[in-house]
Short mmCIF file of C-alpha atoms in Angstrom, two decimals:
data_model
loop_
_atom_site.label_atom_id
_atom_site.label_comp_id
_atom_site.label_asym_id
_atom_site.label_seq_id
_atom_site.Cartn_x
_atom_site.Cartn_y
_atom_site.Cartn_z
CA MET A 236 39.37 -80.17 -115.23
CA ARG A 237 39.95 -78.12 -112.07
CA LYS A 238 42.82 -75.64 -112.08
CA PRO A 239 45.43 -76.60 -109.44
CA VAL A 240 47.17 -73.82 -107.54
CA ILE A 241 49.87 -73.80 -104.90
CA ILE A 242 48.91 -71.58 -101.96
CA GLY A 243 51.58 -72.31 -99.40
CA VAL A 244 55.23 -73.28 -99.21
CA GLY A 245 57.51 -74.32 -96.37
CA LEU A 246 61.02 -75.65 -96.04
CA THR A 247 64.01 -76.25 -93.83
CA PRO A 248 67.50 -75.07 -94.70
CA VAL A 249 69.46 -77.75 -96.57
CA GLY A 250 72.46 -78.98 -94.63
CA GLU A 251 73.87 -81.51 -92.22
CA HIS A 252 71.13 -81.61 -89.61
CA TRP A 253 72.79 -83.71 -86.92
CA ARG A 254 70.20 -82.77 -84.30
CA LEU A 255 67.14 -83.46 -86.43
CA ALA A 256 65.58 -86.74 -87.55
CA LEU A 257 63.76 -87.33 -90.84
CA ARG A 258 60.41 -86.80 -89.16
CA ASP A 259 61.53 -83.52 -87.57
CA LEU A 260 62.58 -82.10 -90.92
CA ALA A 261 59.41 -83.22 -92.70
CA VAL A 262 57.06 -81.97 -90.00
CA GLU A 263 58.82 -78.57 -89.82
CA ALA A 264 58.53 -78.02 -93.58
CA LEU A 265 54.97 -79.28 -93.66
CA LEU A 266 53.71 -77.12 -90.79
CA ASN A 267 55.46 -74.08 -92.30
CA ALA A 268 53.67 -74.68 -95.60
CA MET A 269 50.30 -75.09 -93.88
CA GLU A 270 50.86 -71.87 -91.96
CA ASP A 271 51.88 -70.05 -95.15
CA ALA A 272 48.69 -71.29 -96.83
CA GLY A 273 46.51 -70.57 -93.81
CA VAL A 274 45.11 -74.10 -93.69
CA ASP A 275 44.79 -76.17 -90.52
CA LYS A 276 43.86 -79.45 -92.14
CA VAL A 277 44.45 -81.21 -95.43
CA ASP A 278 42.65 -84.01 -97.27
CA SER A 279 45.74 -86.07 -98.02
CA LEU A 280 49.54 -86.16 -97.90
CA TYR A 281 52.04 -87.21 -100.56
CA VAL A 282 55.62 -87.72 -99.39
CA GLY A 283 58.46 -87.52 -101.90
CA ASN A 284 61.36 -89.63 -100.68
CA MET A 285 63.90 -91.82 -102.39
CA ALA A 286 65.62 -94.08 -99.90
CA SER A 287 64.49 -93.65 -96.31
CA GLY A 288 64.57 -97.43 -95.86
CA SER A 289 68.29 -97.48 -96.59
CA PHE A 290 69.34 -94.18 -95.05
CA VAL A 291 67.38 -94.32 -91.78
CA GLU A 292 65.70 -97.76 -91.82
CA GLN A 293 62.30 -96.17 -92.02
CA GLU A 294 59.60 -96.84 -94.59
CA ASN A 295 55.88 -96.10 -94.30
CA LEU A 296 56.60 -92.39 -94.40
CA GLY A 297 52.99 -91.52 -95.18
CA ALA A 298 51.85 -92.72 -91.78
CA LEU A 299 54.94 -91.47 -89.95
CA ILE A 300 54.77 -87.89 -91.16
CA ALA A 301 50.98 -87.43 -91.21
CA ASP A 302 50.87 -88.89 -87.69
CA TRP A 303 53.65 -86.68 -86.30
CA ALA A 304 52.29 -83.58 -88.02
CA GLY A 305 48.90 -84.23 -86.39
CA LEU A 306 47.02 -84.49 -89.67
CA GLY A 307 44.52 -87.08 -88.44
CA ASN A 308 43.36 -90.22 -90.23
CA ILE A 309 43.96 -88.94 -93.75
CA PRO A 310 45.30 -90.95 -96.70
CA ALA A 311 49.09 -90.57 -96.89
CA VAL A 312 51.65 -92.34 -99.08
CA LYS A 313 55.27 -92.16 -100.08
CA VAL A 314 56.04 -91.51 -103.76
CA GLU A 315 59.35 -92.84 -105.05
CA ALA A 316 61.00 -92.06 -108.37
CA ALA A 317 64.67 -92.01 -107.28
CA CYS A 318 66.00 -88.44 -107.18
CA ALA A 319 62.83 -87.32 -108.97
CA SER A 320 60.66 -88.46 -106.05
CA GLY A 321 59.94 -84.87 -105.00
CA GLY A 322 58.85 -83.80 -108.48
CA ALA A 323 56.73 -86.92 -108.79
CA ALA A 324 55.09 -86.34 -105.38
CA VAL A 325 54.13 -82.78 -106.39
CA GLN A 326 52.58 -84.13 -109.57
CA GLU A 327 50.65 -86.82 -107.68
CA GLY A 328 49.30 -84.13 -105.38
CA VAL A 329 48.26 -82.02 -108.35
CA LYS A 330 46.55 -85.02 -109.95
CA ALA A 331 44.56 -85.65 -106.78
CA VAL A 332 43.34 -82.06 -106.77
CA MET A 333 42.60 -82.00 -110.50
CA SER A 334 40.65 -85.24 -110.32
CA GLY A 335 38.22 -83.74 -107.82
CA LEU A 336 38.84 -86.48 -105.30
CA GLU A 337 40.72 -84.23 -102.88
CA ASP A 338 40.44 -80.47 -102.38
CA VAL A 339 43.42 -79.50 -100.24
CA VAL A 340 46.53 -81.62 -100.59
CA ALA A 341 49.90 -81.44 -98.84
CA VAL A 342 53.11 -82.58 -100.48
CA VAL A 343 56.34 -82.89 -98.55
CA GLY A 344 59.70 -83.98 -99.92
CA VAL A 345 62.21 -85.19 -97.36
CA GLU A 346 65.55 -86.95 -97.24
CA LYS A 347 67.85 -87.59 -94.29
CA MET A 348 71.17 -88.67 -95.78
CA THR A 349 73.89 -87.75 -93.30
CA ASP A 350 73.04 -90.46 -90.77
CA ALA A 351 74.68 -92.92 -93.17
CA TRP A 352 78.41 -93.57 -93.53
CA PRO A 353 79.61 -91.87 -96.76
CA SER A 354 80.43 -95.05 -98.70
CA ASP A 355 77.08 -96.50 -97.63
CA ALA A 356 75.37 -93.31 -98.82
CA THR A 357 77.18 -93.79 -102.13
CA ARG A 358 75.78 -97.33 -102.23
CA TYR A 359 72.21 -96.26 -101.40
CA LEU A 360 72.27 -93.60 -104.12
CA ALA A 361 73.40 -96.25 -106.59
CA TYR A 362 70.19 -98.18 -105.82
CA ALA A 363 68.61 -95.71 -108.26
CA ALA A 364 70.76 -97.33 -110.95
CA ASP A 365 70.32 -100.94 -112.07
CA ALA A 366 71.50 -102.97 -109.07
CA GLU A 367 72.24 -106.17 -110.98
CA TRP A 368 73.86 -104.69 -114.07
CA GLU A 369 75.41 -101.44 -112.83
CA LEU A 370 75.97 -101.42 -109.05
CA PHE A 371 77.12 -105.06 -109.28
CA HIS A 372 80.20 -103.84 -111.15
CA GLY A 373 81.06 -101.33 -108.43
CA VAL A 374 79.80 -98.27 -110.22
CA SER A 375 78.76 -95.25 -108.17
CA PHE A 376 76.14 -92.78 -109.26
CA VAL A 377 78.86 -90.20 -109.74
CA ALA A 378 80.75 -92.62 -111.99
CA LEU A 379 77.73 -93.13 -114.24
CA ASN A 380 77.50 -89.37 -114.70
CA ALA A 381 81.25 -89.20 -115.28
CA LEU A 382 80.87 -91.63 -118.20
CA VAL A 383 78.33 -89.25 -119.72
CA MET A 384 80.48 -86.18 -118.95
CA ARG A 385 83.52 -87.60 -120.73
CA LEU A 386 81.43 -88.40 -123.81
CA TYR A 387 79.80 -84.95 -123.79
CA MET A 388 83.16 -83.19 -123.74
CA LYS A 389 84.51 -85.37 -126.55
CA GLU A 390 81.42 -85.15 -128.75
CA TYR A 391 81.04 -81.37 -128.58
CA GLY A 392 84.58 -80.25 -127.82
CA TYR A 393 84.01 -78.83 -124.34
CA THR A 394 86.57 -78.76 -121.53
CA GLU A 395 86.20 -79.44 -117.82
CA GLU A 396 86.47 -75.67 -117.31
CA ASP A 397 83.48 -75.08 -119.59
CA LEU A 398 81.25 -77.37 -117.54
CA ALA A 399 82.54 -75.84 -114.30
CA LEU A 400 80.65 -72.67 -115.27
CA PHE A 401 77.40 -74.37 -114.26
CA ALA A 402 78.75 -74.84 -110.73
CA VAL A 403 80.00 -71.24 -110.63
CA ASN A 404 76.55 -69.94 -111.63
CA ALA A 405 74.78 -72.16 -109.09
CA HIS A 406 77.03 -71.01 -106.25
CA ALA A 407 76.66 -67.35 -107.24
CA ASN A 408 72.87 -67.72 -106.96
CA GLY A 409 72.96 -69.95 -103.89
CA ALA A 410 74.92 -67.27 -102.05
CA LYS A 411 71.71 -65.22 -101.95
CA ASN A 412 69.51 -68.06 -100.68
CA PRO A 413 69.28 -68.27 -96.87
CA TYR A 414 68.11 -71.89 -97.14
CA ALA A 415 71.05 -73.01 -99.33
CA MET A 416 73.72 -75.35 -98.02
CA PHE A 417 76.58 -73.39 -99.65
CA LYS A 418 76.34 -69.62 -99.48
CA LYS A 419 79.73 -68.80 -100.90
CA PRO A 420 80.49 -67.90 -104.51
CA ILE A 421 83.17 -70.01 -106.22
CA THR A 422 85.34 -69.68 -109.33
CA VAL A 423 86.23 -72.05 -112.14
CA GLU A 424 89.53 -72.50 -110.34
CA THR A 425 87.72 -73.76 -107.23
CA VAL A 426 86.08 -76.46 -109.32
CA MET A 427 89.28 -77.36 -111.14
CA LYS A 428 91.27 -77.64 -107.91
CA SER A 429 88.75 -79.99 -106.30
CA PRO A 430 89.69 -83.69 -106.36
CA TYR A 431 88.42 -86.16 -108.93
CA VAL A 432 85.60 -88.33 -107.61
CA ALA A 433 85.25 -90.22 -110.88
CA ASP A 434 87.40 -88.73 -113.66
CA PRO A 435 86.69 -86.35 -115.34
CA LEU A 436 84.05 -85.50 -112.72
CA LYS A 437 85.35 -83.53 -109.75
CA LEU A 438 83.95 -82.93 -106.30
CA PHE A 439 82.69 -79.48 -107.33
CA ASP A 440 80.94 -80.87 -110.42
CA ALA A 441 78.66 -82.74 -108.03
CA SER A 442 75.88 -81.77 -105.65
CA PRO A 443 76.39 -82.51 -101.96
CA ILE A 444 74.86 -85.19 -99.76
CA ALA A 445 72.50 -83.36 -97.43
CA ASP A 446 69.41 -83.39 -95.24
CA GLY A 447 66.32 -81.30 -95.82
CA ALA A 448 62.59 -81.09 -96.35
CA ALA A 449 60.32 -78.85 -98.39
CA ALA A 450 56.54 -78.75 -98.66
CA VAL A 451 53.74 -77.23 -100.69
CA ILE A 452 49.98 -76.99 -100.24
CA ILE A 453 47.91 -77.49 -103.39
CA THR A 454 44.24 -76.73 -103.90
CA THR A 455 41.86 -75.57 -106.63
CA GLU A 456 41.68 -72.00 -107.86
CA GLU A 457 38.14 -71.77 -106.50
CA LYS A 458 39.00 -73.09 -103.06
CA ALA A 459 42.22 -71.07 -102.86
CA LYS A 460 40.25 -67.86 -102.42
CA GLU A 461 39.12 -69.09 -99.00
CA PHE A 462 42.70 -69.10 -97.76
CA VAL A 463 44.96 -66.60 -99.53
CA ASP A 464 45.08 -63.50 -101.72
CA LYS A 465 45.64 -63.86 -105.43
CA ALA A 466 49.20 -62.61 -105.03
CA LYS A 467 50.06 -65.81 -103.17
CA MET A 468 48.58 -68.18 -105.73
CA VAL A 469 50.75 -69.98 -108.28
CA GLU A 470 49.13 -72.18 -110.88
CA VAL A 471 50.51 -75.59 -111.79
CA ALA A 472 49.94 -75.00 -115.48
CA GLY A 473 51.47 -78.10 -116.98
CA MET A 474 53.28 -81.26 -116.10
CA GLY A 475 54.79 -84.32 -117.68
CA ARG A 476 56.71 -87.35 -116.60
CA ALA A 477 58.51 -90.12 -118.45
CA ILE A 478 61.00 -92.91 -117.98
CA ASP A 479 63.93 -94.18 -120.00
CA THR A 480 66.02 -97.35 -119.64
CA ILE A 481 67.14 -97.71 -116.05
CA ASN A 482 70.49 -99.08 -117.25
CA LEU A 483 72.60 -96.36 -118.87
CA ALA A 484 74.33 -98.91 -121.13
CA ASN A 485 70.96 -99.83 -122.65
CA ARG A 486 70.23 -96.24 -123.69
CA LYS A 487 69.99 -95.58 -127.42
CA GLU A 488 71.65 -92.19 -126.93
CA PHE A 489 73.97 -91.32 -124.08
CA LEU A 490 73.89 -87.57 -124.68
CA PHE A 491 70.19 -86.90 -124.81
CA LEU A 492 67.65 -87.18 -122.00
CA ARG A 493 64.79 -88.71 -123.96
CA ALA A 494 62.61 -88.87 -120.84
CA ALA A 495 63.12 -85.12 -120.27
CA LYS A 496 62.08 -84.35 -123.84
CA VAL A 497 58.91 -86.42 -123.56
CA ALA A 498 58.06 -85.00 -120.13
CA ALA A 499 58.71 -81.42 -121.26
CA GLU A 500 56.60 -81.77 -124.40
CA ARG A 501 53.68 -83.05 -122.32
CA ALA A 502 54.08 -80.18 -119.88
CA TYR A 503 54.31 -77.51 -122.62
CA LYS A 504 51.22 -78.91 -124.32
CA MET A 505 49.20 -78.98 -121.12
CA ALA A 506 50.24 -75.42 -120.24
CA GLY A 507 49.74 -74.21 -123.82
CA ILE A 508 53.18 -72.61 -123.89
CA GLU A 509 56.48 -72.93 -125.71
CA VAL A 510 59.94 -73.03 -124.21
CA LYS A 511 60.54 -69.41 -125.26
CA ASP A 512 57.72 -68.32 -122.93
CA ILE A 513 59.56 -69.57 -119.85
CA ASP A 514 61.27 -66.95 -117.69
CA PHE A 515 63.47 -69.24 -115.57
CA PHE A 516 64.44 -72.89 -115.28
CA GLU A 517 65.12 -74.92 -112.15
CA VAL A 518 66.84 -77.85 -113.85
CA HIS A 519 68.40 -80.85 -112.17
CA ASP A 520 72.13 -80.06 -111.89
CA ALA A 521 73.09 -82.95 -109.63
CA PHE A 522 76.18 -82.95 -111.87
CA THR A 523 77.31 -80.08 -114.09
CA VAL A 524 76.93 -82.14 -117.27
CA MET A 525 73.31 -82.88 -116.35
CA ALA A 526 72.53 -79.15 -116.32
CA ALA A 527 73.80 -78.94 -119.91
CA LEU A 528 71.94 -82.05 -121.06
CA SER A 529 68.76 -80.90 -119.31
CA LEU A 530 68.76 -77.56 -121.13
CA GLU A 531 69.18 -79.40 -124.43
CA SER A 532 66.59 -82.07 -123.75
CA ILE A 533 63.82 -79.68 -122.70
CA GLY A 534 64.44 -77.58 -125.80
CA ALA A 535 66.10 -74.51 -124.22
CA ALA A 536 69.27 -75.21 -126.20
CA GLU A 537 70.14 -77.16 -129.33
CA ARG A 538 71.99 -80.43 -128.96
CA GLY A 539 75.54 -79.80 -127.90
CA LYS A 540 74.81 -76.14 -127.15
CA GLY A 541 73.72 -76.46 -123.50
CA ALA A 542 77.19 -75.65 -122.21
CA MET A 543 77.38 -72.74 -124.69
CA LEU A 544 74.56 -71.05 -122.76
CA ALA A 545 76.81 -71.14 -119.71
CA LYS A 546 79.83 -69.83 -121.66
CA GLU A 547 77.76 -66.96 -123.06
CA GLY A 548 76.46 -66.01 -119.62
CA GLN A 549 72.86 -66.72 -120.60
CA ILE A 550 72.17 -68.90 -117.55
CA ALA A 551 72.67 -66.04 -115.08
CA ILE A 552 69.72 -64.24 -113.47
CA ASP A 553 69.97 -61.46 -116.07
CA GLY A 554 70.52 -63.84 -118.99
CA ASP A 555 67.95 -65.20 -121.44
CA TYR A 556 67.86 -68.61 -119.74
CA PRO A 557 68.33 -68.12 -116.00
CA ILE A 558 68.80 -71.46 -114.24
CA GLN A 559 69.24 -72.54 -110.62
CA THR A 560 68.09 -69.15 -109.42
CA LEU A 561 68.36 -70.16 -105.76
CA GLY A 562 71.50 -72.26 -106.14
CA GLY A 563 70.17 -75.42 -107.73
CA LEU A 564 71.13 -78.85 -106.45
CA LYS A 565 74.79 -77.86 -106.57
CA ALA A 566 74.67 -74.99 -104.06
CA ARG A 567 71.26 -75.19 -102.39
CA GLY A 568 72.02 -78.87 -101.80
CA HIS A 569 70.45 -82.14 -102.96
CA PRO A 570 68.55 -84.09 -100.31
CA VAL A 571 67.54 -86.44 -103.10
CA GLY A 572 63.83 -87.18 -102.54
CA ALA A 573 63.17 -83.62 -101.38
CA THR A 574 64.84 -81.83 -104.28
CA GLY A 575 61.82 -81.69 -106.60
CA VAL A 576 59.79 -80.03 -103.86
CA TYR A 577 62.59 -77.53 -103.12
CA GLN A 578 62.56 -76.64 -106.82
CA THR A 579 58.79 -76.10 -106.62
CA VAL A 580 59.10 -73.87 -103.56
CA GLU A 581 61.81 -71.81 -105.25
CA ALA A 582 59.74 -71.43 -108.40
CA VAL A 583 56.80 -70.27 -106.28
CA TRP A 584 59.03 -67.63 -104.64
CA GLN A 585 60.08 -66.38 -108.07
CA LEU A 586 56.49 -66.20 -109.32
CA ARG A 587 55.25 -64.46 -106.18
CA GLY A 588 58.12 -62.00 -106.55
CA GLU A 589 59.53 -63.06 -103.18
CA ALA A 590 62.82 -64.62 -104.28
CA PRO A 591 66.01 -63.26 -102.72
CA ASN A 592 67.52 -63.52 -106.18
CA GLN A 593 64.53 -62.33 -108.17
CA VAL A 594 64.17 -62.87 -111.93
CA PRO A 595 62.52 -59.59 -112.98
CA ASP A 596 58.82 -59.92 -113.90
CA ALA A 597 58.87 -63.71 -113.81
CA GLU A 598 55.54 -65.06 -115.10
CA ILE A 599 56.33 -68.68 -115.99
CA GLY A 600 58.88 -71.04 -114.50
CA LEU A 601 59.90 -74.62 -115.20
CA THR A 602 61.16 -77.27 -112.81
CA GLN A 603 62.85 -80.40 -114.09
CA ASN A 604 63.74 -83.23 -111.72
CA ILE A 605 65.85 -86.23 -112.78
CA GLY A 606 65.78 -89.66 -111.18
CA GLY A 607 68.49 -92.17 -112.00
CA THR A 608 70.91 -91.35 -114.81
CA GLY A 609 68.03 -89.80 -116.75
CA SER A 610 65.78 -92.81 -116.22
CA ASN A 611 62.84 -91.11 -114.48
CA ILE A 612 62.16 -87.45 -115.15
CA THR A 613 59.48 -84.94 -114.19
CA VAL A 614 58.87 -81.54 -115.75
CA THR A 615 56.43 -79.09 -114.19
CA ILE A 616 55.38 -75.65 -115.44
CA LEU A 617 54.32 -73.06 -112.87
CA ARG A 618 52.60 -69.80 -113.76
CA ARG A 619 51.70 -66.66 -111.85
CA VAL A 620 47.91 -66.49 -111.36
CA MET H 157 75.19 -106.91 -96.61
CA GLY H 158 76.78 -110.17 -97.58
CA ARG H 159 74.48 -112.75 -96.08
CA PRO H 160 74.75 -116.34 -97.33
CA MET H 161 71.08 -116.37 -98.35
CA GLN H 162 72.04 -113.86 -101.03
CA VAL H 163 73.73 -116.67 -102.94
CA ALA H 164 70.63 -117.28 -105.06
CA ARG H 165 70.51 -113.62 -106.00
CA TYR H 166 73.85 -113.92 -107.77
CA TRP H 167 73.69 -117.57 -108.79
CA ARG H 168 70.68 -116.91 -111.03
CA HIS H 169 72.83 -114.66 -113.23
CA PHE H 170 75.76 -117.04 -113.72
CA LYS H 171 75.01 -117.57 -117.41
CA GLU H 172 75.06 -113.87 -118.18
CA LYS H 173 77.89 -112.92 -115.89
CA TYR H 174 80.24 -115.85 -116.48
CA ARG H 175 79.62 -116.40 -120.17
CA LEU H 176 78.13 -113.15 -121.47
CA ILE H 177 74.92 -114.72 -122.71
CA GLY H 178 72.23 -112.22 -123.67
CA GLY H 179 69.05 -112.23 -125.69
CA LYS H 180 68.09 -112.27 -129.35
CA CYS H 181 64.61 -111.46 -130.59
CA LYS H 182 63.25 -114.28 -132.78
CA SER H 183 60.92 -111.82 -134.45
CA CYS H 184 63.19 -108.89 -135.47
CA GLY H 185 66.65 -110.31 -134.78
CA HIS H 186 67.63 -107.56 -132.31
CA VAL H 187 70.33 -108.68 -129.89
CA HIS H 188 70.55 -107.21 -126.41
CA PHE H 189 72.31 -107.60 -123.08
CA PRO H 190 71.17 -108.54 -120.49
CA LYS H 191 68.42 -110.78 -121.84
CA ARG H 192 64.98 -109.23 -121.43
CA PRO H 193 61.47 -110.74 -121.44
CA VAL H 194 60.28 -108.23 -124.05
CA CYS H 195 62.25 -107.12 -127.13
CA PRO H 196 63.10 -103.42 -126.67
CA GLU H 197 62.89 -102.91 -130.45
CA CYS H 198 59.70 -104.63 -131.57
CA GLY H 199 57.92 -105.72 -128.37
CA SER H 200 58.01 -109.41 -129.20
CA GLN H 201 58.17 -111.83 -126.29
CA GLU H 202 59.90 -114.52 -128.33
CA ILE H 203 63.44 -114.13 -127.07
CA GLU H 204 66.18 -116.75 -127.30
CA GLU H 205 69.58 -116.87 -125.67
CA PHE H 206 72.46 -115.34 -127.55
CA GLN H 207 76.16 -115.93 -126.95
CA PHE H 208 78.27 -112.80 -127.37
CA SER H 209 81.84 -113.05 -128.64
CA GLY H 210 83.16 -110.94 -125.78
CA LYS H 211 84.98 -108.57 -128.13
CA GLY H 212 84.24 -104.88 -127.96
CA LYS H 213 85.40 -101.28 -127.92
CA VAL H 214 85.50 -98.65 -125.17
CA VAL H 215 82.79 -96.00 -125.64
CA SER H 216 83.51 -94.03 -122.44
CA TRP H 217 85.30 -94.63 -119.15
CA THR H 218 85.88 -93.28 -115.68
CA ILE H 219 88.04 -94.04 -112.67
CA VAL H 220 86.01 -94.78 -109.55
CA ARG H 221 87.79 -93.13 -106.62
CA ASN H 222 84.93 -93.08 -104.08
CA PRO H 223 83.24 -96.44 -104.54
CA PRO H 224 80.04 -97.69 -102.97
CA SER H 225 80.61 -99.68 -99.80
CA GLY H 226 81.77 -103.20 -100.54
CA TYR H 227 84.13 -102.17 -103.34
CA GLU H 228 86.70 -100.18 -101.34
CA TYR H 229 89.32 -102.89 -101.67
CA TYR H 230 89.71 -102.30 -105.40
CA LYS H 231 89.84 -98.53 -105.52
CA PRO H 232 90.68 -96.72 -107.67
CA TYR H 233 89.36 -98.82 -110.53
CA PRO H 234 88.32 -98.09 -114.12
CA ILE H 235 84.76 -98.64 -115.29
CA ALA H 236 83.76 -98.39 -118.92
CA LEU H 237 80.88 -98.55 -121.31
CA VAL H 238 81.94 -101.20 -123.82
CA GLU H 239 80.23 -101.61 -127.18
CA LEU H 240 80.21 -105.30 -128.03
CA GLU H 241 80.97 -106.21 -131.64
CA GLU H 242 77.39 -107.49 -132.01
CA GLY H 243 76.00 -104.04 -131.08
CA PRO H 244 74.84 -103.79 -127.46
CA VAL H 245 76.74 -101.70 -124.92
CA VAL H 246 77.60 -103.13 -121.50
CA LEU H 247 78.98 -101.51 -118.37
CA ALA H 248 81.89 -103.27 -116.71
CA GLN H 249 85.23 -102.80 -115.02
CA LEU H 250 88.38 -102.74 -117.13
CA THR H 251 91.16 -104.88 -115.74
CA ASP H 252 94.91 -105.34 -116.26
CA VAL H 253 95.17 -101.90 -117.81
CA ASP H 254 97.03 -98.70 -116.99
CA PRO H 255 94.38 -95.98 -116.62
CA GLU H 256 96.54 -93.69 -118.77
CA GLU H 257 96.29 -96.17 -121.64
CA ILE H 258 92.48 -96.15 -121.84
CA ASP H 259 91.10 -94.31 -124.85
CA PHE H 260 87.96 -93.94 -126.93
CA GLY H 261 87.53 -96.89 -129.28
CA MET H 262 90.14 -99.01 -127.51
CA GLU H 263 89.65 -102.68 -128.36
CA VAL H 264 88.95 -104.95 -125.41
CA GLU H 265 87.91 -108.55 -124.73
CA MET H 266 85.81 -110.10 -122.00
CA VAL H 267 87.51 -111.99 -119.20
CA THR H 268 86.16 -113.56 -116.00
CA ARG H 269 87.41 -111.96 -112.80
CA LYS H 270 86.53 -111.58 -109.15
CA VAL H 271 84.15 -108.63 -108.79
CA ARG H 272 83.53 -108.50 -105.06
CA GLU H 273 84.22 -110.32 -101.80
CA PHE H 274 81.91 -110.19 -98.85
CA GLU H 275 83.06 -110.71 -95.26
CA GLU H 276 85.37 -113.50 -94.19
CA ASP H 277 82.65 -116.16 -94.27
CA GLY H 278 80.71 -114.56 -97.10
CA ILE H 279 80.44 -115.30 -100.79
CA ILE H 280 82.83 -114.20 -103.54
CA LEU H 281 81.30 -112.80 -106.70
CA TYR H 282 82.80 -113.34 -110.14
CA GLY H 283 81.76 -111.79 -113.40
CA TYR H 284 82.87 -110.27 -116.67
CA LYS H 285 85.46 -107.56 -116.89
CA PHE H 286 87.25 -106.36 -120.01
CA ARG H 287 90.97 -106.18 -120.79
CA LEU H 288 93.22 -105.39 -123.75
CA PRO H 289 93.07 -108.43 -126.09
CA ILE H 290 95.83 -111.00 -125.69
CA LYS H 291 97.21 -111.47 -129.17
#
């Protein structure tokens, strides 16, 4: 099989982009990535996006973005896996390159969320849940995560303050990221003083609604030499993806992300590594409790010990398990379908040694992107070439 | 959102939502809710209808303070994961309860209530909620 490498990255800041449309964001990120890679044409485009039809009444994003970016009559499709759409789009791009069918592939993740009224945005996000058996009852996506958070605290004896440490870490790191939505450090008190959105989950336990786009250019190791120096190449060493029940109530376990475990095991096997080899983790902290569960499910912590890593300071840049090195979903922001691609871009920065919040000597990084309440998860391993 | 042609979308679930009827696998006996075409335990496609008692216990709960559009009228409202006495867990609103009273393992029973109203000329949705049992 051909070795896939990322040779270019591009992105927009995450934020409330009132002046920019979905297509503007996507094209900006995409052209930046192509410039970074030194390519002027690509063989195909994969667009990670969760809910453009609901948020901006626009589907057919493959045609829209390839057309507006001037990419010609190439194949282009949208990839949807709820909030894991970005991670899934990256993996589809990698598969196309590995298969030999396409040599230079562009992946862009984009979401334009702030054009929608907040309670409508809450509704559209809940479309990632089970519409007939969850949304029907008036549950929001935040509320589903709150149900898990309450159980997690009871089962393992953690407090709301303990979980707030994940938000504090994310904001500390996001403060160094010029592309992050929130560039201000916070304290546990900030989290505790924020209002309940769905008890016991508070506003600062949750990632913000935002707009943004991020892009990567993927090619083979052989072909990469035509465009960039080795220092700019990052290998996609392993990847895995799995689903779990879409309906949280139907889950066999509420406190373990089975899909993350399966996806991570596949990715480790493909990369030929173990979790101890990984230098940093960009896990999906859409909600603080999900950061804890993610660390446990991918094997970085034992069950019930994910939040202990935060309490012991091990999730900081200088800890043994640095996470959310550029702010994560919590501080960088979470334009849902774009998030997995932002994680990929940030991992590439770390592995090229270009991150504003650099993990020293980072060789291997992991990105983990969750769709639904753990129902659709991607894990990707990136390695310095 | 609430267009009259959506009636069929809700009408087709009356059995489950008004009477809490789920599925039982004829092959392995596993009961589940809602009823599925394939048994999640053994993969059998021989599934029959199963009437749940409506009795259960609260596994976890939250108070929805920022609801999705269409549910603003009720806010704030409690939503819980309820483990039915036959085994499956369902998600539903709790009703006729003081949020301070809700606790892990609290016994509840199913009751039919209004879940959502659409616009003035729109449909009204009913379904199961759970409340403290009436002795």
